Structures are given as C-alpha cells and as structure tokens.
C-alpha cells in the first residue's frame, strides 16, 4: 500500500472521514487539513464527533465557528457539539407539549430523543449549513468533515414520512422515531446536503480503519450502506500499520496486522488503499499533526502511574464471587474485547464454585473456540440478525393491519434498522435467557445501552397510559428491568487506554447512570503498558497510555483492572491469566 498523503489522491471540495471509534479519524482528518493548508489551500475542518478532542489536537479553544489556527495559515477549524445541539433540538420539539400531556408521555418523548440517532441527526443539521452555505463554499478550497453520517441516518432523511409527526405516535413502542419532527423547515437543506454527498465530483468519503478484523468489518458495512445510497467515491486509509519489528512483541503485532491485511473483506478490495504508519506519539500539537503523514519521532513520556496497586481481572472475579452477583454485563464499544473479557469472567466464576451461563451476540460464534462446556460453563449465542428479523416482522405485521400508508410503512421499516431497535430486539432474547437461568450466574456479552433500557422502561408506562397494543414489551423484559437496577447486577465497562474509547466509555457510563444502573469496575484491555517490550516504538506507545490509565484510575476510584496486550487467541485455561 502507498503512504497516505493528500497530494497523492484525487481531491474534491468536500472530504468526509468515517470509521469506528478509536481508529484515528480525527488524527488523519487533522493531518490532511494541515497538509492542504501548508500547500497553499484555504481549508475548513469541521468535527461533529461527540468525543472530539480537536481542542487538544490544536491546543486552543474552539467554537462552532471557523477559528483560524496559528502556525497553519489558511486553516480554520470548527468544533460542533452535537450533544448540545441534540439537547436544544429535543427541548424545541417537546416544549409545546409540557403541561398538556401526562408526565409519563413527556418522559417517553424525552427518551426517544436522547439516543445516538438523535445526536447524529443534530450533527447533520449542524454541518448541513456548512455544505449549503454559498459564502463558505466561495471562501474555502476544501471543507473537511471529521465523522460522516451513517447510511441509516441518510436513508431516514430521504423518506417522506420522516417529516410526519403522526408517524412518531403510530408505530412500535420502543424506537428512535420522532427525531425529525419539527425540522420540516430544514428539509430542502437536507436534500441538497444528501445530493452533495452523492456527487463524486464534489465529495470523497474516506474510510479510516486499523489493520484489525473488527474495524475492517465495520468499514465494509459502512461502505456498503453508503454505496447503496449512491456514494461511490470512496477511499480506504489503514491507520496504525507497524512497519518495523525488533522483539517478540513487535513481531507478534506485525504478524497479526499482516494477517488482517491479507484477509481484508471483499467489499473493500475495489477501493484505492493507502496506509498511515503506526506512530510513537499522540497526535496533539501542530508539530505532531504535521509529522503524522510524513515522519516519525519516538518520544517516551516521563509520566508515571499514580497508583501502585494495579488490579487484575482475577481481583474483579474475586469481588463478583464474594458479592454474589447474579447478572454480569460486559459493556463497551465494538473492538475493545468484551467477548474475551466475558468468557474469562464466566470461567473464573465457575472455578470459584459458581454455576455459570455465558451468552453472547458475537456473530463469529467463536466462543466455542475459546471455551468448551467441559470447563463448567454452559453457553448460548443469540443471533442478532435473526432476533432483529423476528422483531421487525412482528412490528411490521401490526403496523400493516393498522391502516398505515405505504410511505409510513417504509419509514417504520427504516426505523427498525436503527441501533437502538436492534438492541431492543436482542435484549428481549437476553431477557428470556436470564429468566430461564434464575439458578445460575448469567454473564452477558454485549449489554444494551442505558438509552435502550430507558426506552424500554418509559414505553411500559407510555403503553399503559394510552392503552397501546403495538410494540408491547414481553413480561420477561418487564421483570428484568427492575432486576438490572438491583444489587445482584454488575456492569463491567471494557475500554482501551486511548482517548476515543475512554470518552465513549464515559458516555456509556452516563447512559447507565440515567437508567439507574451503577457500574463499578473498568477493565482496560490490550495495554502495552502491561506488556514487556524493547521495541522503541511500542515502548513509547506504552508510555503514552499512562495519561489515560491515570484518568481512569481517578474516575473509577482505583477500581480498574489492566489486561496486557496479547498477540494470540486467549483460550481455555489461559483466560484465567488475563
């Protein structure tokens, strides 16, 4: 693969960066913006990422207006806050109903407008104005967006019924419907923005990934969704590729990356591919931003860990067993290692004399390769696609018998593809498993977010209030929701010692708090700090983790466990060494 540099690719007016959290979208977008500005172009860089660290990158306060960057003439940066925008939008929709509708209905409306779909709609609302503003178009040669909209959001924007308030009151009880009510005046702007995205002469979509299986799969999924909407001008950038190896650890990492690159998904093979080497430094400060696409410098940080007590996953298992926890979730963003941690916890509790059932939504169903039931743990796998299909069929069948128009049905179908709807479908299956296993400890890989739990809970009250019959919550879910708030439930938050996974984990934790579910332990996975290496690059990377370990330690009150980076599959008894 060629090294990525904007001088080596066909440039368009608009550049959209997308990819899983933590793959380096912001770093690559910033480096692109600086490189273009250094080449004499006028550039506007806009971030719509809720976990944005643009202010850290450029070491200055930023607003939702273009702020000139000292030292990079021609570059202006805007940092949009989609969470604040979503809050303002949510209140604008709900305010007219306060005092006129029952409190339970208002609560339901608030939660419908609190999920990731609403935040993304609010973000799209913000940056649509930059795409359609003629003054901005004249002023800048290139406009770069850090974090592109998903295919799901773009499809919703194109459906006529997305703009009907009626639809938000007429479908299944737990969904993300209603995000667009009240935005009718923006419909023309959104239409122009979507058309601009699909124009290959104006827009390039840059898929950022890491040389790892999970990010590659996510990139392929996002690419396929956007291609289906006519957005074909795509480029793949593989970030963090190790190019030199000098010891056992670096050799293991190199071989693991090369294996992932060799098995790149079919859906990504047709695109131009470029790579950014693994760098030893955090991409903050103008010097490091400039260096990302050009040169490396190995800088070992002198910062030390604030605590002398570094817990292991075994310490966490001891406490879970002693406190007799009955329902244990591993929670975190995709790719942080939830499945492995869940398997290790299940095996560890079984070794401590507990009767344990482990269930997962892992599509690769690789638990059977990690554990076998001879170890004393019973296992099951929930097929997310199958559960979603079953739930979609149930809701659509009820919708079709209610006399809805075809365009209303089309919107319901799109809403049923939303992330929270999938969580609800899967959660119903989880609830059934937990109910069947009252005499066991149940370890659940892939927990629902607090937003989903609140949707389910508020829908119960909402349905009861207006006697709805659609989207009813099964008794197993109704019984489980209170149980999740009890002392017998524990959530383990799994993250990586890096900026974006930590920020995203904090948001997940806030979701849980809103739902009344407390988390206690943070599990920091794949840490180079906990591994021995003499490779200068990896040693420098390890030292850069200390900042995030200290932040987690302070936030969690010392309740964090460290799992060192491992090259190979962790299986069977070796899970107990994590």
Coordinates of C-alpha atoms in Angstrom, one line a residue:
X1 CA 0.0 0.0 0.0
X2 CA 1.1 3.6 -0.7
X3 CA 1.5 6.0 2.1
X4 CA -1.5 8.3 2.5
X5 CA -1.0 11.9 1.6
X6 CA -3.5 14.3 0.1
X7 CA -1.0 15.2 -2.7
X8 CA -1.3 11.5 -3.8
X9 CA -5.1 11.3 -4.2
X10 CA -7.8 12.9 -6.3
X11 CA -9.1 15.7 -4.2
X12 CA -12.7 17.0 -4.1
X13 CA -14.3 20.0 -2.5
X14 CA -15.7 18.0 0.4
X15 CA -13.8 15.3 2.3
X16 CA -15.8 13.1 4.7
X17 CA -13.9 10.9 7.2
X18 CA -15.7 7.9 8.7
X19 CA -14.9 4.8 10.7
X20 CA -15.2 3.0 14.1
X21 CA -14.4 5.0 17.2
X22 CA -10.7 4.9 18.0
X23 CA -9.4 4.2 14.5
X24 CA -7.8 7.6 14.1
X25 CA -10.4 9.6 12.1
X26 CA -9.7 12.8 13.8
X27 CA -5.9 12.4 13.6
X28 CA -6.0 11.7 9.8
X29 CA -8.5 14.4 9.1
X30 CA -6.4 17.0 11.0
X31 CA -3.2 15.9 9.2
X32 CA -5.0 16.2 5.9
X33 CA -6.3 19.7 6.7
X34 CA -2.8 20.9 7.8
X35 CA -1.1 19.3 4.7
X36 CA -3.5 21.1 2.4
X37 CA -3.2 24.4 4.2
X38 CA 0.6 24.0 4.0
X39 CA 0.2 23.6 0.3
X40 CA -1.5 27.0 0.0
X41 CA -5.1 25.9 0.1
X42 CA -7.8 27.5 2.2
X43 CA -9.3 24.8 4.3
X44 CA -12.2 24.5 6.8
X45 CA -12.0 21.5 9.2
X46 CA -15.3 20.6 11.0
X47 CA -15.7 18.0 13.7
X48 CA -19.1 16.6 14.5
X49 CA -17.7 13.8 16.8
X50 CA -19.3 13.8 20.3
X51 CA -15.9 12.5 21.6
X52 CA -14.0 15.2 19.7
X53 CA -10.5 16.1 21.0
X54 CA -9.9 18.8 18.4
X55 CA -9.2 21.3 21.2
X56 CA -6.4 19.0 22.5
X57 CA -5.1 18.5 19.0
X58 CA -4.6 22.2 18.3
X59 CA -4.1 23.2 21.9
X60 CA -6.6 26.0 21.8
X61 CA -10.3 26.8 22.5
X62 CA -12.6 26.1 19.5
X63 CA -16.2 27.0 18.8
X64 CA -18.8 26.1 16.2
X65 CA -17.5 28.9 14.0
X66 CA -14.3 28.6 11.9
X67 CA -11.3 29.5 14.2
X68 CA -8.0 30.3 12.4
X69 CA -5.1 28.1 13.5
X70 CA -1.9 30.0 14.4
X71 CA 1.0 28.4 12.5
X72 CA -1.2 27.0 9.7
X73 CA -2.2 29.9 7.5
X74 CA -5.3 29.2 5.5
X75 CA -6.7 26.6 8.0
X76 CA -9.8 27.3 10.1
X77 CA -11.3 24.7 12.5
X78 CA -14.9 24.4 13.8
X79 CA -15.8 22.1 16.7
X80 CA -19.5 21.4 16.6
X81 CA -21.2 20.0 19.7
X82 CA -23.8 17.6 18.6
X83 CA -24.8 16.6 22.1
X84 CA -25.6 20.2 23.0
X85 CA -27.3 20.6 19.6
X86 CA -29.4 17.5 20.3
X87 CA -30.4 18.8 23.7
X88 CA -31.6 22.1 22.2
X89 CA -33.4 20.3 19.4
X90 CA -35.0 17.9 21.9
X91 CA -36.4 20.7 24.0
X92 CA -37.7 22.6 21.0
X93 CA -39.8 19.5 20.0
X94 CA -41.0 18.7 23.5
X95 CA -41.6 22.2 25.0
X96 CA -45.0 22.8 23.3
X97 CA -46.4 19.6 25.0
X98 CA -45.2 20.3 28.6
X99 CA -48.2 20.8 30.8
X100 CA -50.6 19.4 28.2
X101 CA -49.6 15.7 28.1
X102 CA -49.2 13.3 31.1
X103 CA -45.7 13.2 32.6
X104 CA -45.2 9.6 31.5
X105 CA -45.8 10.6 27.9
X106 CA -43.3 13.5 28.2
X107 CA -40.7 11.1 29.7
X108 CA -41.2 8.8 26.8
X109 CA -40.8 11.6 24.3
X110 CA -37.6 12.8 26.0
X111 CA -36.1 9.3 25.9
X112 CA -37.0 8.8 22.2
X113 CA -35.0 11.9 21.5
X114 CA -32.0 11.0 23.7
X115 CA -30.3 8.3 21.6
X116 CA -27.4 8.2 19.2
X117 CA -29.7 8.5 16.3
X118 CA -30.9 11.9 17.5
X119 CA -27.3 13.1 18.2
X120 CA -26.4 12.2 14.6
X121 CA -29.4 14.0 13.2
X122 CA -28.5 17.0 15.2
X123 CA -24.9 16.8 13.9
X124 CA -26.2 16.5 10.4
X125 CA -28.4 19.5 11.0
X126 CA -25.3 21.5 12.1
X127 CA -23.0 20.6 9.2
X128 CA -25.7 20.8 6.5
X129 CA -25.5 24.5 6.9
X130 CA -21.8 24.4 6.1
X131 CA -22.4 22.3 2.9
X132 CA -25.2 24.5 1.6
X133 CA -23.8 27.9 2.6
X134 CA -22.6 29.7 -0.6
X135 CA -20.3 32.1 1.3
X136 CA -18.5 29.2 2.9
X137 CA -18.2 27.5 -0.5
X138 CA -16.6 30.6 -2.0
X139 CA -14.3 31.1 0.9
X140 CA -12.7 27.7 1.1
X141 CA -11.0 25.4 -1.4
X142 CA -11.7 22.3 0.7
X143 CA -14.1 21.5 3.5
X144 CA -13.2 18.5 5.7
X145 CA -15.7 16.7 8.0
X146 CA -14.4 14.6 10.8
X147 CA -17.2 11.9 11.2
X148 CA -19.6 11.3 8.3
X149 CA -23.2 10.4 8.7
X150 CA -24.2 6.8 8.6
X151 CA -26.3 5.2 5.9
X152 CA -29.2 4.7 8.3
X153 CA -29.4 8.5 9.0
X154 CA -29.1 9.4 5.3
X155 CA -31.9 6.9 4.4
X156 CA -34.2 8.4 7.1
X157 CA -33.6 11.9 5.7
X158 CA -34.7 10.7 2.3
X159 CA -38.0 9.1 3.4
X160 CA -41.2 11.3 3.1
X161 CA -42.7 10.0 6.4
X162 CA -39.6 11.1 8.3
X163 CA -41.2 14.5 8.4
X164 CA -44.6 13.4 9.8
X165 CA -45.3 13.9 13.5
X166 CA -48.1 11.3 13.1
X167 CA -45.6 8.5 12.4
X168 CA -43.9 9.0 15.8
X169 CA -47.1 8.2 17.6
X170 CA -48.2 5.3 15.4
X171 CA -45.7 2.5 15.4
X172 CA -43.9 0.3 17.9
X173 CA -43.4 1.4 21.4
X174 CA -39.6 1.4 21.7
X175 CA -37.8 3.1 18.9
X176 CA -35.9 6.2 17.8
X177 CA -38.8 7.6 15.9
X178 CA -39.5 11.3 16.2
X179 CA -36.0 12.7 15.7
X180 CA -37.1 14.7 12.6
X181 CA -40.4 16.1 13.8
X182 CA -40.1 19.8 14.0
X183 CA -37.3 20.0 11.3
X184 CA -39.6 20.4 8.3
X185 CA -38.1 23.8 7.6
X186 CA -34.7 22.2 7.0
X187 CA -36.0 19.6 4.5
X188 CA -34.7 21.4 1.4
X189 CA -31.3 22.0 3.0
X190 CA -31.0 18.3 3.9
X191 CA -32.0 17.3 0.4
X192 CA -29.2 19.5 -1.0
X193 CA -26.7 18.1 1.5
X194 CA -27.5 14.5 0.7
X195 CA -27.2 15.2 -3.1
X196 CA -23.8 16.8 -2.5
X197 CA -22.6 13.7 -0.6
X198 CA -23.6 11.5 -3.6
X199 CA -21.8 13.7 -6.1
X200 CA -18.5 12.1 -6.8
X201 CA -17.2 15.3 -8.4
X202 CA -17.8 17.2 -5.1
X203 CA -17.3 14.6 -2.3
X204 CA -14.9 11.9 -1.4
X205 CA -15.7 9.6 1.5
X206 CA -12.5 8.5 3.3
X207 CA -13.0 5.2 5.3
X208 CA -10.5 5.2 8.1
X209 CA -9.7 1.8 9.7
X210 CA -7.0 -0.1 11.6
X211 CA -5.3 -3.3 10.4
X212 CA -7.6 -5.4 12.5
X213 CA -10.5 -7.6 11.8
X214 CA -13.3 -5.8 13.6
X215 CA -12.6 -2.3 12.2
X216 CA -12.3 -3.8 8.7
X217 CA -15.7 -5.3 9.0
X218 CA -17.2 -2.1 10.3
X219 CA -15.6 -0.2 7.4
X220 CA -17.0 -2.7 4.9
X221 CA -20.5 -2.4 6.5
X222 CA -20.4 1.4 6.4
X223 CA -19.1 1.4 2.8
X224 CA -21.8 -0.9 1.6
X225 CA -24.6 1.2 3.2
X226 CA -23.3 4.4 1.7
X227 CA -22.6 2.8 -1.7
X228 CA -26.3 1.7 -1.8
X229 CA -27.2 5.4 -1.4
X230 CA -25.1 6.3 -4.4
X231 CA -22.0 7.5 -2.5
X232 CA -19.4 5.6 -4.5
X233 CA -16.3 7.9 -4.4
X234 CA -14.6 6.1 -1.5
X235 CA -11.0 5.7 -0.4
X236 CA -9.7 3.4 2.3
X237 CA -7.0 4.6 4.8
X238 CA -5.5 2.0 7.1
X239 CA -4.1 3.8 10.1
X240 CA -1.5 2.5 12.6
X241 CA 0.4 0.0 10.5
X242 CA 3.5 -1.3 12.2
X243 CA 6.4 -1.2 9.6
X244 CA 9.4 -2.3 11.8
X245 CA 9.8 -5.1 14.3
X246 CA 12.6 -5.8 16.7
X247 CA 11.4 -8.0 19.5
X248 CA 8.9 -10.8 20.2
X249 CA 6.0 -8.4 21.0
X250 CA 6.5 -6.2 17.9
X251 CA 6.9 -9.3 15.7
X252 CA 3.6 -10.7 17.1
X253 CA 1.8 -7.4 16.4
X254 CA 3.3 -7.1 12.9
X255 CA 2.2 -10.7 12.0
X256 CA -1.3 -10.1 13.4
X257 CA -1.7 -6.9 11.4
X258 CA -0.4 -8.5 8.2
X259 CA -2.8 -11.4 8.6
X260 CA -5.7 -8.9 8.9
X261 CA -4.5 -7.0 5.8
X262 CA -4.2 -10.2 3.8
X263 CA -7.8 -11.1 4.8
X264 CA -9.3 -7.7 4.0
X265 CA -13.1 -8.0 3.4
X266 CA -14.2 -8.4 -0.2
X267 CA -16.3 -5.2 -0.1
X268 CA -13.2 -3.1 0.5
X269 CA -10.9 -4.6 -2.1
X270 CA -12.0 -2.5 -5.0
X271 CA -11.1 0.8 -3.4
X272 CA -7.8 2.6 -3.5
X273 CA -6.0 1.8 -0.3
X274 CA -3.4 3.9 1.5
X275 CA -1.7 3.5 4.9
X276 CA -0.5 5.6 7.7
X277 CA 2.3 4.0 9.8
X278 CA 1.9 3.4 13.5
X279 CA 3.4 6.5 15.3
X280 CA 5.0 6.6 18.7
X281 CA 3.4 9.8 19.7
X282 CA -0.1 11.2 20.5
X283 CA -1.3 13.3 17.6
X284 CA -1.6 16.6 19.6
X285 CA 0.1 19.9 18.8
X286 CA 0.8 21.2 15.3
X287 CA 4.2 19.6 15.1
X288 CA 2.8 16.1 15.6
X289 CA -0.1 16.7 13.3
X290 CA 2.3 17.7 10.5
X291 CA 4.5 14.7 11.3
X292 CA 1.7 12.1 11.1
X293 CA 1.7 11.9 7.3
X294 CA 5.5 12.5 6.9
X295 CA 7.9 11.4 9.6
X296 CA 8.1 9.8 13.0
X297 CA 9.9 10.7 16.1
X298 CA 10.0 8.4 19.1
X299 CA 9.2 10.3 22.3
X300 CA 8.9 8.4 25.6
X301 CA 6.7 10.2 28.2
X302 CA 8.1 10.6 31.7
X303 CA 4.6 10.5 33.2
X304 CA 4.2 7.8 35.9
X305 CA 1.2 5.8 37.0
X306 CA -0.4 7.4 40.1
X307 CA -1.3 4.1 41.7
X308 CA 1.0 1.4 42.9
X309 CA -2.0 -1.1 43.1
X310 CA -2.8 -2.4 39.6
X311 CA -5.7 -4.8 39.8
X312 CA -6.0 -7.9 37.6
X313 CA -9.2 -9.4 36.2
X314 CA -8.8 -12.1 38.8
X315 CA -9.3 -9.4 41.5
X316 CA -12.6 -8.4 39.8
X317 CA -13.7 -12.1 39.7
X318 CA -13.0 -12.4 43.4
X319 CA -15.2 -9.5 44.3
X320 CA -18.0 -10.6 41.9
X321 CA -18.0 -14.0 43.6
X322 CA -17.8 -12.7 47.1
X323 CA -20.7 -10.2 46.5
X324 CA -22.8 -13.0 44.8
X325 CA -23.6 -11.1 41.7
X326 CA -26.2 -12.9 39.6
X327 CA -26.3 -10.9 36.3
X328 CA -23.0 -9.6 34.9
X329 CA -22.7 -7.5 31.7
X330 CA -19.5 -6.6 29.8
X331 CA -20.1 -3.3 28.1
X332 CA -18.1 -1.2 25.7
X333 CA -17.7 -0.1 22.1
X334 CA -17.0 -2.6 19.4
X335 CA -13.5 -4.0 19.2
X336 CA -12.4 -3.4 22.8
X337 CA -12.6 -7.1 23.7
X338 CA -15.9 -7.5 25.5
X339 CA -16.3 -11.2 24.4
X340 CA -12.9 -12.3 25.7
X341 CA -13.5 -10.5 29.0
X342 CA -16.9 -12.1 29.4
X343 CA -15.5 -15.5 28.7
X344 CA -12.7 -15.0 31.2
X345 CA -15.2 -13.8 33.9
X346 CA -17.5 -16.8 33.3
X347 CA -14.7 -19.3 33.5
X348 CA -13.2 -17.5 36.6
X349 CA -16.5 -17.6 38.4
X350 CA -17.0 -21.3 37.5
X351 CA -13.6 -22.0 39.0
X352 CA -14.8 -20.2 42.1
X353 CA -17.6 -22.7 42.5
X354 CA -20.4 -20.8 40.8
X355 CA -22.9 -22.3 38.3
X356 CA -22.5 -20.0 35.3
X357 CA -24.2 -19.5 32.0
X358 CA -22.4 -17.3 29.3
X359 CA -24.3 -15.8 26.4
X360 CA -23.1 -13.6 23.6
X361 CA -24.1 -11.9 20.4
X362 CA -20.7 -12.5 18.8
X363 CA -21.5 -13.0 15.1
X364 CA -18.4 -15.2 14.6
X365 CA -19.7 -17.5 17.3
X366 CA -16.1 -18.1 18.3
X367 CA -16.9 -18.8 22.0
X368 CA -16.7 -22.5 21.2
X369 CA -13.1 -22.0 20.2
X370 CA -12.4 -20.0 23.4
X371 CA -14.2 -22.2 25.8
X372 CA -15.9 -25.6 25.8
X373 CA -18.7 -26.7 28.2
X374 CA -16.4 -29.2 29.8
X375 CA -14.9 -26.2 31.7
X376 CA -18.1 -26.0 33.7
X377 CA -19.7 -23.1 31.9
X378 CA -22.9 -23.5 29.8
X379 CA -23.1 -21.3 26.8
X380 CA -25.5 -19.9 24.2
X381 CA -25.3 -17.5 21.3
X382 CA -28.0 -15.0 20.4
X383 CA -28.2 -14.4 16.6
X384 CA -28.6 -10.7 16.4
X385 CA -29.7 -10.8 12.7
X386 CA -32.3 -13.4 13.4
X387 CA -33.7 -11.7 16.5
X388 CA -33.9 -8.4 14.7
X389 CA -35.7 -10.0 11.7
X390 CA -38.2 -11.6 14.1
X391 CA -38.8 -8.3 15.9
X392 CA -39.1 -6.4 12.6
X393 CA -41.7 -8.9 11.3
X394 CA -43.7 -8.6 14.5
X395 CA -43.8 -4.8 14.4
X396 CA -44.5 -4.6 10.7
X397 CA -47.3 -7.1 10.8
X398 CA -49.0 -4.9 13.4
X399 CA -48.3 -1.7 11.5
X400 CA -49.7 -3.1 8.3
X401 CA -53.0 -4.1 9.9
X402 CA -53.4 -0.6 11.4
X403 CA -54.1 1.1 8.0
X404 CA -50.8 2.9 7.6
X405 CA -49.9 4.2 4.1
X406 CA -47.1 2.7 2.1
X407 CA -44.8 5.6 2.8
X408 CA -45.4 5.4 6.5
X409 CA -44.6 1.7 6.4
X410 CA -41.4 2.5 4.6
X411 CA -40.4 4.8 7.4
X412 CA -41.2 2.2 10.0
X413 CA -39.0 -0.3 8.1
X414 CA -36.1 2.2 8.2
X415 CA -36.6 3.0 11.9
X416 CA -36.4 -0.7 12.6
X417 CA -32.8 -0.7 11.3
X418 CA -31.8 1.8 13.9
X419 CA -29.1 0.8 16.5
X420 CA -31.5 1.1 19.5
X421 CA -34.1 -1.0 17.7
X422 CA -31.6 -3.8 17.2
X423 CA -30.6 -3.5 20.9
X424 CA -34.2 -3.9 21.9
X425 CA -34.7 -7.0 19.7
X426 CA -31.6 -8.6 21.1
X427 CA -32.4 -7.6 24.7
X428 CA -35.7 -9.4 24.5
X429 CA -33.8 -12.6 23.8
X430 CA -31.3 -11.8 26.6
X431 CA -34.3 -11.4 29.0
X432 CA -35.6 -14.8 28.1
X433 CA -32.2 -16.4 28.8
X434 CA -31.8 -14.6 32.1
X435 CA -35.3 -15.6 33.2
X436 CA -34.6 -19.3 32.3
X437 CA -31.4 -19.2 34.3
X438 CA -32.6 -18.0 37.7
X439 CA -30.4 -20.6 39.5
X440 CA -27.2 -19.6 37.7
X441 CA -24.9 -16.6 37.4
X442 CA -25.6 -15.2 33.9
X443 CA -22.7 -13.4 32.2
X444 CA -23.9 -11.4 29.2
X445 CA -21.5 -10.2 26.4
X446 CA -22.8 -7.0 24.7
X447 CA -25.1 -5.1 27.0
X448 CA -27.8 -2.7 26.0
X449 CA -27.1 1.0 26.5
X450 CA -28.8 3.0 29.2
X451 CA -30.8 4.8 26.5
X452 CA -32.2 1.5 25.3
X453 CA -33.1 0.5 28.9
X454 CA -34.8 3.8 29.4
X455 CA -36.7 3.4 26.2
X456 CA -38.0 0.0 27.3
X457 CA -38.9 1.3 30.7
X458 CA -40.6 4.5 29.6
X459 CA -42.5 2.6 26.9
X460 CA -44.0 0.4 29.6
X461 CA -45.5 3.4 31.3
X462 CA -46.4 5.1 28.0
X463 CA -48.2 2.0 26.6
X464 CA -50.1 1.6 29.9
X465 CA -51.1 5.3 29.8
X466 CA -52.7 5.3 26.4
X467 CA -53.6 1.6 26.1
X468 CA -51.4 0.9 23.1
X469 CA -51.2 -2.6 21.7
X470 CA -48.3 -2.2 19.4
X471 CA -44.7 -2.9 20.4
X472 CA -45.6 -4.4 23.7
X473 CA -42.8 -5.3 26.0
X474 CA -42.6 -9.0 26.9
X475 CA -43.1 -9.9 30.6
X476 CA -39.6 -11.3 30.7
X477 CA -38.2 -7.8 29.8
X478 CA -40.5 -6.1 32.2
X479 CA -39.3 -8.3 35.0
X480 CA -35.7 -8.0 34.1
X481 CA -35.6 -4.1 34.1
X482 CA -36.0 -3.8 37.8
X483 CA -33.6 -6.6 38.4
X484 CA -30.9 -4.8 36.5
X485 CA -31.2 -1.9 39.0
X486 CA -30.8 -4.2 42.0
X487 CA -27.6 -5.1 43.8
X488 CA -27.4 -8.5 42.1
X489 CA -26.4 -6.9 38.8
X490 CA -22.9 -5.6 37.9
X491 CA -21.7 -3.9 34.7
X492 CA -18.1 -4.2 33.7
X493 CA -17.0 -1.4 31.4
X494 CA -14.4 -2.5 28.9
X495 CA -12.2 0.0 27.2
X496 CA -8.7 0.6 25.7
X497 CA -6.1 3.0 27.1
X498 CA -6.7 5.6 24.3
X499 CA -8.7 8.8 24.0
X500 CA -11.7 7.9 22.0
X501 CA -12.5 4.5 23.6
X502 CA -12.3 6.2 27.0
X503 CA -14.5 9.1 26.0
X504 CA -17.0 6.7 24.5
X505 CA -17.0 4.5 27.7
X506 CA -17.7 7.6 29.8
X507 CA -20.8 8.3 27.6
X508 CA -21.9 4.7 28.0
X509 CA -21.5 5.0 31.8
X510 CA -23.6 8.2 31.8
X511 CA -26.3 6.4 29.9
X512 CA -26.3 3.7 32.6
X513 CA -26.5 6.2 35.4
X514 CA -29.5 7.8 33.7
X515 CA -31.1 4.4 33.7
X516 CA -30.3 3.9 37.4
X517 CA -27.7 1.2 36.8
X518 CA -24.4 1.7 38.6
X519 CA -21.1 0.4 37.2
X520 CA -18.1 -0.1 39.4
X521 CA -15.2 -1.8 37.6
X522 CA -13.4 -0.5 34.5
X523 CA -11.4 -3.2 32.5
X524 CA -8.6 -1.7 30.5
X525 CA -7.8 -4.2 27.7
X526 CA -4.9 -4.6 25.3
X527 CA -2.5 -2.4 27.3
X528 CA 1.1 -2.1 26.1
X529 CA 1.9 -0.6 29.4
X530 CA 1.3 -4.0 31.0
X531 CA 3.5 -5.8 28.4
X532 CA 7.2 -6.1 28.1
X533 CA 8.8 -4.7 25.0
X534 CA 12.2 -3.4 24.0
X535 CA 10.9 -2.0 20.7
X536 CA 11.3 1.8 20.8
X537 CA 8.1 2.5 19.0
X538 CA 5.9 0.2 21.2
X539 CA 7.7 1.4 24.4
X540 CA 6.9 5.0 23.5
X541 CA 3.3 3.9 22.8
X542 CA 3.2 2.2 26.2
X543 CA 4.3 5.4 27.9
X544 CA 1.6 7.4 26.2
X545 CA -1.1 5.1 27.8
X546 CA -0.2 6.3 31.3
X547 CA -2.2 9.5 30.9
X548 CA -5.4 7.5 30.2
X549 CA -4.7 4.9 32.9
X550 CA -4.4 7.8 35.4
X551 CA -7.6 9.3 34.2
X552 CA -9.4 6.0 34.5
X553 CA -7.9 5.3 37.9
X554 CA -9.1 8.7 39.2
X555 CA -12.5 8.4 37.7
X556 CA -13.1 4.8 38.9
X557 CA -11.7 5.4 42.4
X558 CA -9.0 2.8 41.8
X559 CA -11.5 0.2 40.6
X560 CA -9.8 -0.6 37.3
X561 CA -8.1 -3.8 36.1
X562 CA -5.4 -4.0 33.5
X563 CA -5.1 -6.7 30.8
X564 CA -1.9 -6.6 28.9
X565 CA -1.7 -6.8 25.1
X566 CA -1.5 -10.3 23.7
X567 CA -0.8 -11.4 20.2
X568 CA -2.6 -14.7 20.0
X569 CA -6.0 -16.0 20.8
X570 CA -6.6 -16.5 24.5
X571 CA -8.3 -19.8 25.0
X572 CA -9.5 -22.2 27.8
X573 CA -7.4 -22.1 31.0
X574 CA -5.3 -19.2 29.6
X575 CA -8.3 -16.9 30.1
X576 CA -7.6 -17.1 33.8
X577 CA -4.2 -15.4 33.2
X578 CA -5.8 -12.2 32.0

